Short mmCIF file of C-alpha atoms in Angstrom, two decimals:
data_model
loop_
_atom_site.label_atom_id
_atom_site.label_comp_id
_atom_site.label_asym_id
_atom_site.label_seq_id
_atom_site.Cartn_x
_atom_site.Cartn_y
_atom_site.Cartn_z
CA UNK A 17 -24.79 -18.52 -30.06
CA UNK A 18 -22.21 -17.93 -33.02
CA UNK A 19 -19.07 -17.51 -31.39
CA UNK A 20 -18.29 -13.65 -32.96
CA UNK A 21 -21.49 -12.90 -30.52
CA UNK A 22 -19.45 -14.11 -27.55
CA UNK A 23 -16.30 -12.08 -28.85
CA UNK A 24 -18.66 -8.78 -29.12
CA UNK A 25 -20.01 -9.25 -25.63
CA UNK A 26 -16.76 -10.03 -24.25
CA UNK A 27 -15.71 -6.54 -25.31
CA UNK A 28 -15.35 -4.08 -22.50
CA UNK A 29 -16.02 -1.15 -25.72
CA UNK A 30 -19.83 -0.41 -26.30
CA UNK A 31 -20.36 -1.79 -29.84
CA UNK A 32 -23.50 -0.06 -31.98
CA UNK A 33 -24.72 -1.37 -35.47
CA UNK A 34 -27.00 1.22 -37.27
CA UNK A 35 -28.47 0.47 -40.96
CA UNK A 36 -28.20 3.40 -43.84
CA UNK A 37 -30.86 5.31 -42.23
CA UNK A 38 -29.00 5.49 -38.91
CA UNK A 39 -31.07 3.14 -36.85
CA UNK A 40 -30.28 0.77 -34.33
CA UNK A 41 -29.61 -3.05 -35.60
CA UNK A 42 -27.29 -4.36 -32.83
CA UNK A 43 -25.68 -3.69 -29.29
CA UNK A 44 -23.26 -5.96 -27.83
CA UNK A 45 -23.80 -6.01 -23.49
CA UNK A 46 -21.40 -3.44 -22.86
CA UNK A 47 -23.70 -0.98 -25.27
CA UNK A 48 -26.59 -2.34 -23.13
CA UNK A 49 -25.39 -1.34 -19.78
CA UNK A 50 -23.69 2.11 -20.89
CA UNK A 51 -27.20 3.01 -22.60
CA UNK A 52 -29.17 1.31 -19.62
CA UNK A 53 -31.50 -0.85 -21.99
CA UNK A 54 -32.12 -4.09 -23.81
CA UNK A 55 -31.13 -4.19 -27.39
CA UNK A 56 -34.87 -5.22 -28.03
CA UNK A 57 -35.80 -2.07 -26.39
CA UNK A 58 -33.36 0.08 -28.40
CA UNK A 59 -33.84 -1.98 -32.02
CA UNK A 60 -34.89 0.27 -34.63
CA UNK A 61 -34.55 3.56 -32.67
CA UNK A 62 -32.52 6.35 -34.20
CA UNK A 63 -29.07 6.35 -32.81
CA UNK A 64 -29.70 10.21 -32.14
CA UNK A 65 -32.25 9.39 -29.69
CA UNK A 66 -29.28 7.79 -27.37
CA UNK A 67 -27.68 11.09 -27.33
CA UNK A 68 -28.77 14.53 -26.13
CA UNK A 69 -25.94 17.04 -28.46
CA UNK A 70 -25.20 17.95 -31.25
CA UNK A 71 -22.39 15.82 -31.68
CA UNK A 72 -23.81 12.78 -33.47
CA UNK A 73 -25.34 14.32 -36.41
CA UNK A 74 -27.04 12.54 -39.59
CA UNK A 75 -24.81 14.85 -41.36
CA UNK A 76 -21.17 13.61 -39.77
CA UNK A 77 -22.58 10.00 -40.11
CA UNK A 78 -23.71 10.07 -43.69
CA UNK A 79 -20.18 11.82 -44.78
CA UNK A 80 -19.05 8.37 -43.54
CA UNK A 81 -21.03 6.34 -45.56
CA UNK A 82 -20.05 8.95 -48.73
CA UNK A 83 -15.83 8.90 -47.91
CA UNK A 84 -16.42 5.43 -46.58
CA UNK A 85 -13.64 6.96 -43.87
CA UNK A 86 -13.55 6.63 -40.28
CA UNK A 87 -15.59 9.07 -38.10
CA UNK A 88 -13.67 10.00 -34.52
CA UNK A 89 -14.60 12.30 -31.67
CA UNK A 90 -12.50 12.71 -28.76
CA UNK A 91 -13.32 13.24 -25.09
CA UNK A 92 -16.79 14.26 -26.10
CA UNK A 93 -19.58 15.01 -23.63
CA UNK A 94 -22.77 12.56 -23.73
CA UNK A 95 -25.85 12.53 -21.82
CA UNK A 96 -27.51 9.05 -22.32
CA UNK A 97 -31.43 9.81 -22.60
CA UNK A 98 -32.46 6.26 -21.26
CA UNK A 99 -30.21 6.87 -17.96
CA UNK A 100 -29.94 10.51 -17.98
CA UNK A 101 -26.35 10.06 -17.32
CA UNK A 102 -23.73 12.42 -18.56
CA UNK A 103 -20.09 10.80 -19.10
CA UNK A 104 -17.20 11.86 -21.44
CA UNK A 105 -16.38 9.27 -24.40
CA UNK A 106 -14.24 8.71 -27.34
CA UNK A 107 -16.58 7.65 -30.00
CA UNK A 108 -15.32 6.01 -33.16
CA UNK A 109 -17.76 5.37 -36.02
CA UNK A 110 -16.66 3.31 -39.24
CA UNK A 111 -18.34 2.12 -42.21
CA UNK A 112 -18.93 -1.76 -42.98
CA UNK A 113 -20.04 -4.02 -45.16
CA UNK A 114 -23.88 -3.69 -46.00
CA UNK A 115 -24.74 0.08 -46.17
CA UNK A 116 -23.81 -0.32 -41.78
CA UNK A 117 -22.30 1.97 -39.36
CA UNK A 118 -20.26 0.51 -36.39
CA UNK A 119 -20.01 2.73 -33.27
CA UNK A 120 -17.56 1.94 -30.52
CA UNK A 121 -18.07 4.12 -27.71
CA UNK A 122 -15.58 3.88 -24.34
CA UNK A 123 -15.87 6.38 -21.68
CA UNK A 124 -12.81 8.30 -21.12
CA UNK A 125 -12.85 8.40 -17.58
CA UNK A 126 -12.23 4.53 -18.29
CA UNK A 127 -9.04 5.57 -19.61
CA UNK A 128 -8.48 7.78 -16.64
CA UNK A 129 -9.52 5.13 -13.79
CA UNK A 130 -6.94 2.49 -15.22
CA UNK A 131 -3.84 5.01 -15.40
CA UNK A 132 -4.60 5.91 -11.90
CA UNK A 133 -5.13 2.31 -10.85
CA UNK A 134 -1.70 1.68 -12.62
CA UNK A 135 -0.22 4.26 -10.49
CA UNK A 136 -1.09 3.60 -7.66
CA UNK A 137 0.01 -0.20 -7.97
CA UNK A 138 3.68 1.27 -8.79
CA UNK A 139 3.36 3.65 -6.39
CA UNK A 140 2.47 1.51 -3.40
CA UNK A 141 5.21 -1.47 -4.88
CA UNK A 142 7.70 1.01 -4.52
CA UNK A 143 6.67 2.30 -1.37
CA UNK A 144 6.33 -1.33 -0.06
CA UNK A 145 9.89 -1.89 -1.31
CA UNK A 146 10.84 0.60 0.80
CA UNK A 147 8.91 -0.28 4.01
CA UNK A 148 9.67 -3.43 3.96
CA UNK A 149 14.04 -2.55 3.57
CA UNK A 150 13.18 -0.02 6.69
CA UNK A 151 11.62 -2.95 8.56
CA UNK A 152 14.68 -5.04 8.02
CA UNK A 153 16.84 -2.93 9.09
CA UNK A 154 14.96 -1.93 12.46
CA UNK A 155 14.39 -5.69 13.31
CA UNK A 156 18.21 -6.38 13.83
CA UNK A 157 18.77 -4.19 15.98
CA UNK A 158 15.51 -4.28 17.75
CA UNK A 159 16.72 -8.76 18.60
CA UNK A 160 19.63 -7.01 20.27
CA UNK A 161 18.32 -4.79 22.32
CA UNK A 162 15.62 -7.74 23.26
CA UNK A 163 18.69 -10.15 23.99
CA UNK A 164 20.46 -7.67 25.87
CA UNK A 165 17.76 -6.83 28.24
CA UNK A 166 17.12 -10.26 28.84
CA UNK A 167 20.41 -11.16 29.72
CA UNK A 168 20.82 -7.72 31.97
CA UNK A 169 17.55 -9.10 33.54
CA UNK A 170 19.45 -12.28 35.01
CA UNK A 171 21.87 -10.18 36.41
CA UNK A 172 19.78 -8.05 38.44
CA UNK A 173 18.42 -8.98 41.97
CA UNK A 174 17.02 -5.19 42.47
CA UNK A 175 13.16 -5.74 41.65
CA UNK A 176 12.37 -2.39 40.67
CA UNK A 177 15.89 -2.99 38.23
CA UNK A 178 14.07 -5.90 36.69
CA UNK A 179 11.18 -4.05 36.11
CA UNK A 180 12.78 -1.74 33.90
CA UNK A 181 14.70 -4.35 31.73
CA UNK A 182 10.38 -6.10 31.50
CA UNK A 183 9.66 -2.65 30.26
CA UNK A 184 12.06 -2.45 27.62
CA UNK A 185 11.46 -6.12 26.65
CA UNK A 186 7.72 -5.28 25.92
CA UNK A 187 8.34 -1.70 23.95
CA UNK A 188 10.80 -3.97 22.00
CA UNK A 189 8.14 -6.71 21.64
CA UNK A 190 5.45 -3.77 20.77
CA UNK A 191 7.67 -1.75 18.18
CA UNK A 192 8.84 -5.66 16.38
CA UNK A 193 5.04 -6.36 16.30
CA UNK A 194 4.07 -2.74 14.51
CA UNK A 195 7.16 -3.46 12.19
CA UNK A 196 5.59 -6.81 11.38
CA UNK A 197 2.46 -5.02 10.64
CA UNK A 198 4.06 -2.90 8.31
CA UNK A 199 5.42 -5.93 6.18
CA UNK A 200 1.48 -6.81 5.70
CA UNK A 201 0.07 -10.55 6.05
CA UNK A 202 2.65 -13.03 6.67
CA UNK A 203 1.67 -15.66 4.69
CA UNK A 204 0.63 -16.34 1.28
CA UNK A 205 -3.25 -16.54 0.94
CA UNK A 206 -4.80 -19.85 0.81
CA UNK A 207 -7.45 -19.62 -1.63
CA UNK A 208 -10.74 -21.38 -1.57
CA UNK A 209 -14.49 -20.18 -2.66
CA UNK A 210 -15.11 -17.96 -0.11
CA UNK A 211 -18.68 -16.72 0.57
CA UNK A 212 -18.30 -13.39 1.03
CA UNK A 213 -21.16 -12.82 3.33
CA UNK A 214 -19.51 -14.73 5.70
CA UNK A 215 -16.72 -12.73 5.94
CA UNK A 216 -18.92 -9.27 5.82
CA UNK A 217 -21.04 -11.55 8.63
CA UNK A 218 -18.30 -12.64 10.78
CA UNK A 219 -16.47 -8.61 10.57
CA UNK A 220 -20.07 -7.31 11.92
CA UNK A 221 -19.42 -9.61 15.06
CA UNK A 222 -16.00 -9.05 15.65
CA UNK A 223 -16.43 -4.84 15.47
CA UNK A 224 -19.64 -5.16 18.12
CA UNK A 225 -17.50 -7.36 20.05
CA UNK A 226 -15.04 -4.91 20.72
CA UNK A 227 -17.47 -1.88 21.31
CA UNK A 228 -20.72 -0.77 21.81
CA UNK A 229 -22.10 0.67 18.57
CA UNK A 230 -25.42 2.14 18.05
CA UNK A 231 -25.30 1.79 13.72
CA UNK A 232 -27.61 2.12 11.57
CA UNK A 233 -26.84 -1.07 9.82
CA UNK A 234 -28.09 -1.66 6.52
CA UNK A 235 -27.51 -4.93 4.38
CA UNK A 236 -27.95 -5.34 0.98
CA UNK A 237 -26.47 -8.20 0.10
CA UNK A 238 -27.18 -10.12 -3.65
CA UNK A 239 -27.84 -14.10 -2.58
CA UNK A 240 -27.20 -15.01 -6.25
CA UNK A 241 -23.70 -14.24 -5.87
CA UNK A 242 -21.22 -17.27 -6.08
CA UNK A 243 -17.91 -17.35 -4.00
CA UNK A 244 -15.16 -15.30 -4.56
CA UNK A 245 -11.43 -17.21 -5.13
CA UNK A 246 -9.81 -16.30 -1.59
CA UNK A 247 -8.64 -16.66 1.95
CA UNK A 248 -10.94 -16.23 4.45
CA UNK A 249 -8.99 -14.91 7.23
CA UNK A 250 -7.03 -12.37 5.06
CA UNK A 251 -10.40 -11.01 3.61
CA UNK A 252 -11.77 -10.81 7.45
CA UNK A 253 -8.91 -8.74 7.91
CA UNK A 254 -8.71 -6.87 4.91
CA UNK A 255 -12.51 -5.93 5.65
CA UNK A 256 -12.41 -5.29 9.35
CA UNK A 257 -9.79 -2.36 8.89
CA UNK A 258 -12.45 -0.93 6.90
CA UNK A 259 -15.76 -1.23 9.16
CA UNK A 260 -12.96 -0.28 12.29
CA UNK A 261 -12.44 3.08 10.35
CA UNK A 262 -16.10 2.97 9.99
CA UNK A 263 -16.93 2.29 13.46
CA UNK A 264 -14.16 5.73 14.62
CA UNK A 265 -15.23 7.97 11.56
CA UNK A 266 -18.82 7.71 12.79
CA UNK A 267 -18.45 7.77 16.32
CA UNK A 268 -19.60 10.85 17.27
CA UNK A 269 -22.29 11.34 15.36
CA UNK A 270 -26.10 11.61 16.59
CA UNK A 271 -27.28 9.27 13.76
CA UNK A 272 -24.01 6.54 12.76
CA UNK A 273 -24.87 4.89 9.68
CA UNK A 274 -23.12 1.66 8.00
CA UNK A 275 -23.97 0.53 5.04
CA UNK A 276 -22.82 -2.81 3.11
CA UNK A 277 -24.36 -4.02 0.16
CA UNK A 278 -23.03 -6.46 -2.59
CA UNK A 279 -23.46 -6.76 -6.03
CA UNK A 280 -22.35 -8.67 -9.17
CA UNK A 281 -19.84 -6.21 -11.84
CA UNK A 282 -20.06 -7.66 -15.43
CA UNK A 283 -17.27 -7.53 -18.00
CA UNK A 284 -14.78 -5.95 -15.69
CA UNK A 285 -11.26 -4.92 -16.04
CA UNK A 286 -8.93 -5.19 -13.18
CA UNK A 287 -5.27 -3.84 -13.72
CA UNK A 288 -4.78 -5.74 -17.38
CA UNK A 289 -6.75 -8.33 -17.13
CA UNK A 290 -10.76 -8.50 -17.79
CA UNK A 291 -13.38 -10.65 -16.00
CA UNK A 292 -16.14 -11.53 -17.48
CA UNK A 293 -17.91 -10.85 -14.04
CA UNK A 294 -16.61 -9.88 -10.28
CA UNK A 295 -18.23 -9.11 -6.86
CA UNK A 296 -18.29 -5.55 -6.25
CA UNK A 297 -18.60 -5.38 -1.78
CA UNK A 298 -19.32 -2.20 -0.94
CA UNK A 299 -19.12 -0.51 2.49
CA UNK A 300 -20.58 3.29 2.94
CA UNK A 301 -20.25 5.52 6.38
CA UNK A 302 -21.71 8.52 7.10
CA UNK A 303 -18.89 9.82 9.28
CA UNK A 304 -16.36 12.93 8.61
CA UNK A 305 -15.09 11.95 6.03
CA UNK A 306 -10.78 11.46 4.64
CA UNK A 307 -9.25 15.01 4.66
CA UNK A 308 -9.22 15.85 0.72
CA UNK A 309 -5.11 16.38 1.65
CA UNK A 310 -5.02 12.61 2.25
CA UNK A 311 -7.47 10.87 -0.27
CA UNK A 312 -5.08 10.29 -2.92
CA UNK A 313 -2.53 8.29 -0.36
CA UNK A 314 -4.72 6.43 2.13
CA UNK A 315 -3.33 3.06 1.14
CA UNK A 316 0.30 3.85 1.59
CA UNK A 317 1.70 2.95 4.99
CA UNK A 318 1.88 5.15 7.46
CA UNK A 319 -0.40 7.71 5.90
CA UNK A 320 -3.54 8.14 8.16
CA UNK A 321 -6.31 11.22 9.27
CA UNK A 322 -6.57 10.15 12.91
CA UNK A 323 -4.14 11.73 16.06
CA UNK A 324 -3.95 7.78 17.27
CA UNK A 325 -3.87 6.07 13.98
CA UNK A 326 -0.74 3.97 12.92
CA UNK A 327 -1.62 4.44 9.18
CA UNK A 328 -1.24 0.60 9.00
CA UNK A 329 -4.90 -0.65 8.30
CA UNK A 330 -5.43 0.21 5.09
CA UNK A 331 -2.54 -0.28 3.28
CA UNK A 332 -2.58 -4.08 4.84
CA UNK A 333 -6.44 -3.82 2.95
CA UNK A 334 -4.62 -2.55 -0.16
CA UNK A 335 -2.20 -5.45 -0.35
CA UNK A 336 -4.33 -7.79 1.32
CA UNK A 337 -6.82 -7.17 -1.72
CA UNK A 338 -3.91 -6.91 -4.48
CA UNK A 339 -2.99 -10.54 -3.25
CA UNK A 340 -6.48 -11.51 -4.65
CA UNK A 341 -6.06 -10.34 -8.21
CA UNK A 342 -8.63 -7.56 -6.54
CA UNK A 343 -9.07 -3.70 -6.55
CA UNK A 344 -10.36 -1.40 -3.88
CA UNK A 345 -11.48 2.06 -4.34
CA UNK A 346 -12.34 5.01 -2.30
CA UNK A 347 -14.89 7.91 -2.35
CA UNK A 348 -14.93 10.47 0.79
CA UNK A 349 -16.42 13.67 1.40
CA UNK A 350 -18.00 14.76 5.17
CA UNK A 351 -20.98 12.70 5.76
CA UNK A 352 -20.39 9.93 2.98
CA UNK A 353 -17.06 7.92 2.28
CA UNK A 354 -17.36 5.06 0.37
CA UNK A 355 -14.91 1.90 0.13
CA UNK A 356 -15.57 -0.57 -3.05
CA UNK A 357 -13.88 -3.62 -3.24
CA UNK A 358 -13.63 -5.58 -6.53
CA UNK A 359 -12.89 -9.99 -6.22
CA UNK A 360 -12.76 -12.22 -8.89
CA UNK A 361 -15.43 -15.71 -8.47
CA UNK A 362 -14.15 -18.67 -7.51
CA UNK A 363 -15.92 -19.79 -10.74
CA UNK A 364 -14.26 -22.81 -13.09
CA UNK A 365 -13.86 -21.18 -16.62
CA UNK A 366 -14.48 -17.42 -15.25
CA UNK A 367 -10.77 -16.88 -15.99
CA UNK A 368 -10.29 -13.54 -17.05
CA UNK A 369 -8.53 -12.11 -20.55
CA UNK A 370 -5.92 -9.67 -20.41
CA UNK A 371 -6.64 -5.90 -22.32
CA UNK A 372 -4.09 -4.90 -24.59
#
């Protein structure tokens, strides 16, 4: 394969080659999977017959080939006719070499999702900073008040004396162990290949260990997928505070449904750096749903929807994930919320580049 093929493919931009009379010579794999077709499938078809608008006209595109000038449209609205998929896109067409149009078409909402992932990485480092300065300072004093009861406890003979210096010696031991939660794991992962049905495998038996639940279960699991670069017991974790908030959000309904399927994500970006491929793990409820108020701030500490919640869980996902080099996302409305988790493979020479 000449290596400019491996260049074009490595490009997270869909890249379109049309000939003078507009139809289609080339599509790099990006192109492939935005227009949901083979470029065998797609070779020779009009480049109109991609798009339902008027947008794209022979008209525009032969003006290029006349000013041989750039041809831009911003944040326009596509419907792809092979996937019947609408989507927003910047589309740039320029003229080359050979009586040849070049298209590169990126999705806007692209654009969108990695500004908001940006944000929210600054966001929760900054609200981490502060948690963890909080923490700090509520530990000291919290030792004290431990020592102190401890040494008050020798001094008593009165039982019922003692037994209030035991209870404040185990509300200090509780509140030190929630502040401890709030710093996140306490250790640096240890990363291995991790199979990552394991860990789904080994969260299903932990959750029906700990209660009774009538699920739905579906798996959908891809075998072909190789392990993920992680540590096991941090992913367990970082997974079973999702299936727990599975487990409550569905918990009073007639028909609970979990859902967990797993999937290969080619020519990914995550933060600023691109994979050539990642496993995508999702996990779908059919509970109430995250108030709307709430969605945007679910992985910040102490920002939860439930009376008893500590808020805790899923910011420990959040960073628990971030430690991987991964990204999780949420989707929630009543009656489907949806939690997608992105790792990259544990896969010699998978390393990926960084976007500019």
């Amino acid at each position: 394969m000449p290596v400019h093929q491996d260049i074009l493919d490595a490009i997270k931009v869909a890249i379109v080659v049309v000939d003078a009379q507009f139809a289609i010579q080339y599509m790099n794999n990006t192109a492939e999977d935005f227009c949901g077709g083979s470029l065998e499938h797609f070779r020779g078809e009009k480049i109109g017959s991609l798009f339902e608008g008027q947008e794209v006209t022979e008209e525009a595109l032969q003006q290029c080939f006349d000013a041989y000038e750039t041809y831009t449209l911003r944040q326009v609205q596509l419907k792809v006719s092979a996937t019947d998929q609408k989507t927003v896109a910047n589309i740039a067409v320029s003229p080359i070499r050979g009586q040849r149009l070049v298209f590169e078409i990126e999705p806007f909402d692209r654009f969108l999702f990695m500004n908001k992932e940006d944000q929210m990485r600054n966001a929760q480092l900054a609200s981490r900073q502060l948690v963890r300065g909080m923490a700090h300072e509520i530990k000291n004093p919290l030792g004290s008040i431990r020592g102190a009861a401890q040494l008050l406890r020798k001094e008593l003979a009165n039982s019922e004396q003692i037994d209030y210096t035991d209870l404040i010696i185990d509300e200090v031991d509780r509140l030190k162990t929630l502040v401890d939660r709030m710093l996140g794991p306490n250790h640096t992962p240890c990363f291995e290949a991790v199979n990552i049905h394991e860990v789904i495998e080994k969260v299903l038996r932990i959750v029906s260990s700990e209660a009774e639940i009538d699920w739905e279960l579906e798996r959908d699991y891809d075998p072909s997928m190789p392990g993920v670069l992680g540590d096991f017991d941090q992913l367990t974790q970082a997974m079973l505070n999702i299936v727990q908030n599975a487990q409550e959000a569905t918990q009073n309904e007639d028909a609970p449904q979990l859902a967990i399927r797993t999937g290969i994500e080619h020519q990914f970006t995550i933060g600023r750096l691109r994979h050539p491929m990642v496993a995508r793990v999702q996990i779908e409820d059919n509970g109430i749903g995250i108030p709307p108020d709430i969605q945007d701030q679910i992985f910040f500490p102490l920002v939860t929807g439930k009376s008893t919640g500590t808020g805790l869980g899923l910011a420990i996902t959040y960073t628990i994930i971030g430690m991987h080099q991964g990204l999780i996302v949420c989707n929630s409305e009543p009656g489907l919320t949806k939690f997608v988790m992105y790792l990259p493979f544990a896969i010699n020479g998978e390393g990926g580049s960084h976007t500019p």
